[in-house]
Amino acid sequence: MNATGSSKNVNPAAAMLSLAAIVITIVLGLKLGWGAQMSVFVAAIVSVVAALLMGAKWDEIQKAGMENISNYGMAFVILTMVGVLIGVWLIGGTLPSLIYYGLDVISPKAIVPLTFILCAVTSVCTGTSFGCIATMGLALYGVGINLGIPAGVIAGAVVSGAYFGDKMSPMSDTTNLAPAMAETDLYSHIGSMLYTTLPATLVCAVLYYMIGAGYAQDAYDASAVQLMQETLAANFNIQVITLIPLVMILVLAILKVPSIMAMGITAVVSIALAVATQGAQMSAIMSTALNGYVSNTGVAMVDTILTRGGIKSMAGTFALLLFAGFMAGPMTAAGILDAFVSILTKVVKSAKSLVVSTLVFGWGIILLTGNQMMGIIIPGKAMGNMYDELDVHRKVLSRSLEDSATIFAAVVPWSTASAYIMGVLGVDTSYIPYALLCFIVPVFSVICAFTGFGIWNSKGEKKWGKGKK
């Protein structure tokens, strides 16, 4: 009996050929410009054909695919709430105030570590690395250049900060996708990531301070910062009180309030503040929650970050989850994933090799596809049963997916993430060696694997030290 409960004998060569065909389909689709969603959609069709050729019945394929999709119900609801919150936070002045006050605390003598920290805070609160790079990141990049900081250095600090939030924020699509693929819950996933990301962040902050200290000057041209602040102040009622929802979502997450409840409570408070502080009408708030906020300030660097949000903005991620979920069904029904697991099991015998193989698998997919979502989806669905068999909690799997795929995409020159970074900031690949978080987090991931620190068994019991988590 295999891991999925199927008793059929699977030809390992046919299974590996099928898996290769699925991966190649995704790679080709991305290279041809189909986008992640349609590439996975076509790969799902290939998965169905492969399963049928291997003897699986359609009823089995359909049942497995729908069961997989049903596992993502929580993720769909959370992503819907994320879209609502971002839209309401924009019309309610929450995100504009965050940017305004963030720019207000810039210190020329510590611009590099401050860039890392402010971008990390912005990306955690917005859940988007791309949005953070295009706004707070772009503004701080301009300040750094005016200070005489090398472009690669300041851009690397921007990227590290932006991807901290992309990795850790409950608002981020990858932070929701990873636990969905690993079949664990959001807060367990975030808590697990603290073991690798928090120490890596502290190391990064120290290193950025050391790097930036040699470039600090006493004066700089603050025109870009001033323009952003004046634009925000002219279009929003900037107040500290508007930041309450950001504090709420972080505090509720720390208190482990169920994510949907936490987001629902925060949404109600956010709507009340939008009415009280910005004079927004309920009809406008509801429209923004659905369709997103459209900024027309006339200042490009402001309009880029403020034009986003809404439930409709999550449609692409919904489609990706839907197609990825169904794609795994045929692979499960035909025993393709089981055959892959049986081959890996011959090499992977412990939590150490399991985590390392997950990291390598994620890196390999990123190198092939240049797409961080694929680096999460494919290893996530392929390796879940291995974690069960070796008695390792799946929140270690979800963490390992993010420790590899989410952040590695930013330092692969041919990835969509890297192309975006270079396009928005106007920098070349010189930023890659200075995107320190992307290299330091996996180091701590391996340290955890080899020491047992931050590793749990399937029941949630710690494998290092005593007690339970």
Coordinates of N, CA and C in Angstrom, one line a residue, residues 162-281:
A162 N 12.0 43.8 1.3 CA 10.8 43.5 0.6 C 10.5 42.0 0.7
Y163 N 11.5 41.2 0.6 CA 11.2 39.7 0.6 C 11.0 39.2 2.0
F164 N 11.5 39.9 3.0 CA 11.1 39.5 4.4 C 9.6 39.5 4.5
G165 N 8.9 40.5 4.1 CA 7.5 40.6 4.2 C 6.8 39.6 3.2
D166 N 7.4 39.4 2.0 CA 6.8 38.5 1.1 C 6.8 37.1 1.7
K167 N 7.8 36.8 2.6 CA 7.9 35.5 3.2 C 7.1 35.4 4.5
M168 N 7.0 36.5 5.3 CA 6.5 36.4 6.6 C 5.1 37.0 6.8
S169 N 4.6 37.9 5.9 CA 3.4 38.6 6.1 C 2.2 37.6 5.9
P170 N 1.2 37.7 6.8 CA 0.0 36.9 6.6 C -0.8 37.4 5.4
M171 N -0.5 38.6 4.9 CA -1.1 39.2 3.8 C -0.5 38.7 2.4
S172 N 0.6 38.0 2.5 CA 1.3 37.7 1.3 C 0.7 36.4 0.6
D173 N 0.7 36.4 -0.7 CA 0.2 35.3 -1.4 C 1.1 34.0 -1.2
T174 N 2.4 34.2 -1.2 CA 3.3 33.1 -1.0 C 3.2 32.5 0.4
T175 N 3.0 33.4 1.4 CA 2.8 33.0 2.8 C 1.5 32.2 2.9
N176 N 0.6 32.4 2.1 CA -0.7 31.6 2.1 C -0.6 30.4 1.2
L177 N 0.2 30.5 0.1 CA 0.3 29.4 -0.8 C 1.1 28.2 -0.2
A178 N 2.2 28.5 0.5 CA 3.1 27.5 1.0 C 2.4 26.6 2.0
P179 N 1.7 27.1 3.0 CA 0.9 26.2 3.9 C -0.2 25.4 3.2
A180 N -0.8 26.1 2.2 CA -1.8 25.4 1.4 C -1.3 24.2 0.7
M181 N -0.1 24.3 0.1 CA 0.6 23.2 -0.6 C 1.0 22.2 0.3
A182 N 1.5 22.6 1.5 CA 2.0 21.6 2.5 C 0.9 21.0 3.4
E183 N -0.3 21.6 3.2 CA -1.5 21.2 4.0 C -1.3 21.4 5.5
T184 N -0.9 22.6 5.9 CA -0.8 23.0 7.3 C -1.5 24.3 7.4
D185 N -1.6 24.9 8.6 CA -2.3 26.2 8.7 C -1.3 27.4 8.7
L186 N -1.9 28.5 8.5 CA -1.1 29.7 8.2 C -0.3 30.1 9.4
Y187 N -0.9 30.2 10.6 CA -0.1 30.7 11.8 C 1.0 29.7 12.2
S188 N 0.7 28.4 12.1 CA 1.8 27.4 12.3 C 2.9 27.6 11.4
H189 N 2.6 27.9 10.2 CA 3.6 28.1 9.1 C 4.5 29.4 9.5
I190 N 3.8 30.5 9.8 CA 4.5 31.7 10.2 C 5.4 31.5 11.4
G191 N 4.8 30.8 12.4 CA 5.6 30.5 13.6 C 6.8 29.7 13.3
S192 N 6.7 28.7 12.4 CA 7.8 27.9 12.1 C 8.9 28.7 11.4
M193 N 8.5 29.6 10.5 CA 9.5 30.5 9.8 C 10.3 31.4 10.7
L194 N 9.8 31.7 11.9 CA 10.5 32.6 12.8 C 11.9 31.9 13.2
Y195 N 11.9 30.6 13.2 CA 13.1 29.9 13.6 C 14.3 30.1 12.6
T196 N 14.0 30.4 11.4 CA 15.0 30.6 10.4 C 15.1 32.1 10.0
T197 N 14.0 32.7 9.9 CA 14.0 34.1 9.4 C 14.4 35.1 10.4
L198 N 14.0 35.0 11.6 CA 14.3 36.0 12.7 C 15.8 36.1 12.9
P199 N 16.6 35.0 13.1 CA 18.0 35.1 13.3 C 18.7 35.6 12.0
A200 N 18.2 35.2 10.8 CA 18.8 35.7 9.6 C 18.6 37.2 9.4
T201 N 17.4 37.7 9.9 CA 17.1 39.1 9.8 C 18.0 39.9 10.7
L202 N 18.3 39.4 11.9 CA 19.2 40.1 12.8 C 20.6 40.1 12.3
V203 N 21.1 39.1 11.7 CA 22.4 39.0 11.0 C 22.4 40.1 9.9
C204 N 21.3 40.1 9.1 CA 21.3 41.0 8.0 C 21.4 42.5 8.4
A205 N 20.6 42.8 9.5 CA 20.6 44.2 10.0 C 22.0 44.6 10.5
V206 N 22.7 43.7 11.1 CA 24.1 44.0 11.6 C 25.0 44.2 10.3
L207 N 24.9 43.3 9.4 CA 25.7 43.4 8.2 C 25.5 44.6 7.4
Y208 N 24.2 45.0 7.3 CA 23.8 46.2 6.5 C 24.3 47.5 7.2
Y209 N 24.3 47.4 8.6 CA 24.8 48.6 9.3 C 26.3 48.7 9.1
M210 N 27.0 47.6 9.1 CA 28.5 47.6 8.8 C 28.8 48.1 7.4
I211 N 28.0 47.6 6.5 CA 28.3 47.9 5.1 C 28.0 49.4 4.8
G212 N 26.8 49.9 5.4 CA 26.4 51.2 5.2 C 27.2 52.3 5.9
A213 N 27.8 51.9 7.0 CA 28.6 52.9 7.8 C 29.7 53.5 7.0
G214 N 30.3 52.8 6.1 CA 31.4 53.4 5.3 C 31.0 54.3 4.2
Y215 N 29.6 54.4 4.0 CA 29.2 55.3 2.9 C 28.4 56.5 3.4
A216 N 28.1 56.5 4.7 CA 27.2 57.6 5.2 C 27.8 59.0 5.0
Q217 N 26.9 59.9 4.7 CA 27.3 61.3 4.5 C 26.3 62.2 5.3
D218 N 26.7 63.4 5.5 CA 25.9 64.3 6.3 C 24.7 64.9 5.6
A219 N 24.6 65.0 4.3 CA 23.6 65.6 3.6 C 23.1 64.9 2.4
Y220 N 21.9 65.0 2.0 CA 21.4 64.4 0.8 C 20.3 65.2 0.2
D221 N 20.0 64.9 -1.0 CA 18.9 65.6 -1.7 C 17.6 64.8 -1.4
A222 N 16.7 65.5 -0.6 CA 15.5 64.8 -0.1 C 14.3 65.1 -1.0
S223 N 14.5 65.6 -2.2 CA 13.4 66.0 -3.0 C 12.4 64.9 -3.3
A224 N 12.9 63.7 -3.6 CA 12.0 62.6 -3.9 C 11.2 62.2 -2.7
V225 N 11.8 62.2 -1.5 CA 11.1 61.9 -0.3 C 10.0 63.0 0.0
Q226 N 10.4 64.2 -0.2 CA 9.5 65.4 0.1 C 8.3 65.3 -0.8
L227 N 8.6 65.0 -2.1 CA 7.5 64.9 -3.1 C 6.5 63.9 -2.7
M228 N 7.0 62.7 -2.3 CA 6.1 61.6 -1.9 C 5.2 62.0 -0.7
Q229 N 5.9 62.6 0.3 CA 5.2 63.0 1.5 C 4.1 64.1 1.2
E230 N 4.5 65.1 0.4 CA 3.6 66.1 0.1 C 2.4 65.6 -0.7
T231 N 2.6 64.7 -1.6 CA 1.5 64.1 -2.4 C 0.6 63.3 -1.5
L232 N 1.2 62.5 -0.6 CA 0.3 61.7 0.4 C -0.5 62.6 1.3
A233 N 0.2 63.6 1.8 CA -0.5 64.6 2.7 C -1.6 65.3 2.0
A234 N -1.5 65.6 0.7 CA -2.5 66.3 -0.1 C -3.7 65.5 -0.4
N235 N -3.5 64.2 -0.4 CA -4.6 63.3 -0.9 C -5.2 62.5 0.2
F236 N -4.6 62.4 1.4 CA -5.1 61.7 2.5 C -4.9 62.4 3.8
N237 N -5.8 62.1 4.8 CA -5.7 62.7 6.1 C -4.7 61.8 6.9
I238 N -3.4 62.2 6.9 CA -2.4 61.4 7.5 C -2.4 61.5 9.0
Q239 N -2.7 60.4 9.7 CA -2.8 60.4 11.1 C -2.2 59.1 11.7
V240 N -1.7 59.2 12.9 CA -1.2 58.0 13.5 C -2.3 57.0 13.8
I241 N -3.5 57.4 14.1 CA -4.6 56.6 14.4 C -4.9 55.6 13.2
T242 N -4.6 56.0 12.0 CA -4.9 55.2 10.9 C -4.0 53.9 10.8
L243 N -3.0 53.9 11.6 CA -2.1 52.7 11.7 C -2.6 51.6 12.6
I244 N -3.7 51.9 13.3 CA -4.2 50.9 14.3 C -4.5 49.6 13.6
P245 N -5.1 49.5 12.4 CA -5.3 48.2 11.8 C -4.0 47.4 11.6
L246 N -2.9 48.0 11.3 CA -1.7 47.3 11.0 C -1.2 46.7 12.4
V247 N -1.3 47.5 13.4 CA -0.9 47.0 14.7 C -1.8 45.8 15.1
M248 N -3.1 46.0 14.9 CA -4.1 44.9 15.2 C -3.8 43.6 14.5
I249 N -3.5 43.6 13.3 CA -3.3 42.4 12.5 C -2.1 41.7 13.0
L250 N -1.0 42.4 13.4 CA 0.2 41.8 13.9 C 0.0 41.3 15.3
V251 N -0.7 42.0 16.2 CA -1.0 41.6 17.5 C -1.9 40.3 17.5
L252 N -2.9 40.3 16.7 CA -3.8 39.2 16.7 C -3.1 38.0 16.2
A253 N -2.2 38.2 15.2 CA -1.4 37.0 14.7 C -0.5 36.5 15.8
I254 N 0.1 37.4 16.6 CA 1.0 36.9 17.7 C 0.2 36.1 18.7
L255 N -1.1 36.6 19.0 CA -2.0 36.0 19.9 C -2.6 34.7 19.4
K256 N -2.3 34.4 18.1 CA -2.8 33.2 17.4 C -4.3 33.2 17.4
V257 N -4.9 34.3 17.2 CA -6.3 34.4 16.9 C -6.5 33.8 15.5
P258 N -7.5 32.9 15.3 CA -7.7 32.4 14.0 C -7.7 33.4 12.9
S259 N -7.0 33.1 11.8 CA -6.7 34.1 10.8 C -7.9 34.8 10.2
I260 N -9.0 34.0 9.9 CA -10.1 34.6 9.3 C -10.8 35.6 10.3
M261 N -10.9 35.1 11.6 CA -11.5 36.0 12.6 C -10.6 37.3 12.8
A262 N -9.3 37.1 12.8 CA -8.4 38.3 13.0 C -8.6 39.3 11.9
M263 N -8.7 38.8 10.7 CA -8.8 39.7 9.5 C -10.2 40.3 9.5
G264 N -11.2 39.5 9.9 CA -12.6 40.1 9.9 C -12.7 41.2 10.9
I265 N -12.1 41.0 12.1 CA -12.2 42.1 13.2 C -11.4 43.3 12.7
T266 N -10.3 43.1 12.1 CA -9.4 44.2 11.6 C -10.2 44.9 10.4
A267 N -10.9 44.2 9.6 CA -11.6 44.8 8.5 C -12.7 45.7 9.0
V268 N -13.4 45.3 10.1 CA -14.5 46.1 10.6 C -13.9 47.4 11.2
V269 N -12.8 47.3 11.9 CA -12.1 48.5 12.5 C -11.6 49.4 11.4
S270 N -11.0 48.8 10.3 CA -10.5 49.5 9.2 C -11.6 50.3 8.5
I271 N -12.7 49.7 8.3 CA -13.8 50.4 7.7 C -14.3 51.6 8.5
A272 N -14.4 51.4 9.8 CA -14.8 52.5 10.7 C -13.8 53.6 10.7
L273 N -12.5 53.3 10.6 CA -11.5 54.4 10.6 C -11.5 55.1 9.2
A274 N -11.8 54.4 8.2 CA -11.9 55.0 6.8 C -13.0 56.1 6.8
V275 N -14.1 55.7 7.5 CA -15.2 56.7 7.5 C -14.8 57.9 8.4
A276 N -14.2 57.6 9.6 CA -13.9 58.6 10.6 C -12.8 59.5 10.2
T277 N -11.7 59.0 9.6 CA -10.5 59.8 9.3 C -10.5 60.3 7.9
Q278 N -11.1 59.7 7.0 CA -11.0 60.1 5.6 C -12.3 60.6 5.0
G279 N -13.4 60.4 5.8 CA -14.7 60.8 5.3 C -15.2 60.0 4.2
A280 N -14.7 58.7 4.1 CA -15.1 57.9 3.0 C -16.5 57.4 3.1
Q281 N -17.2 57.3 2.0 CA -18.6 56.8 2.0 C -18.6 55.3 1.9

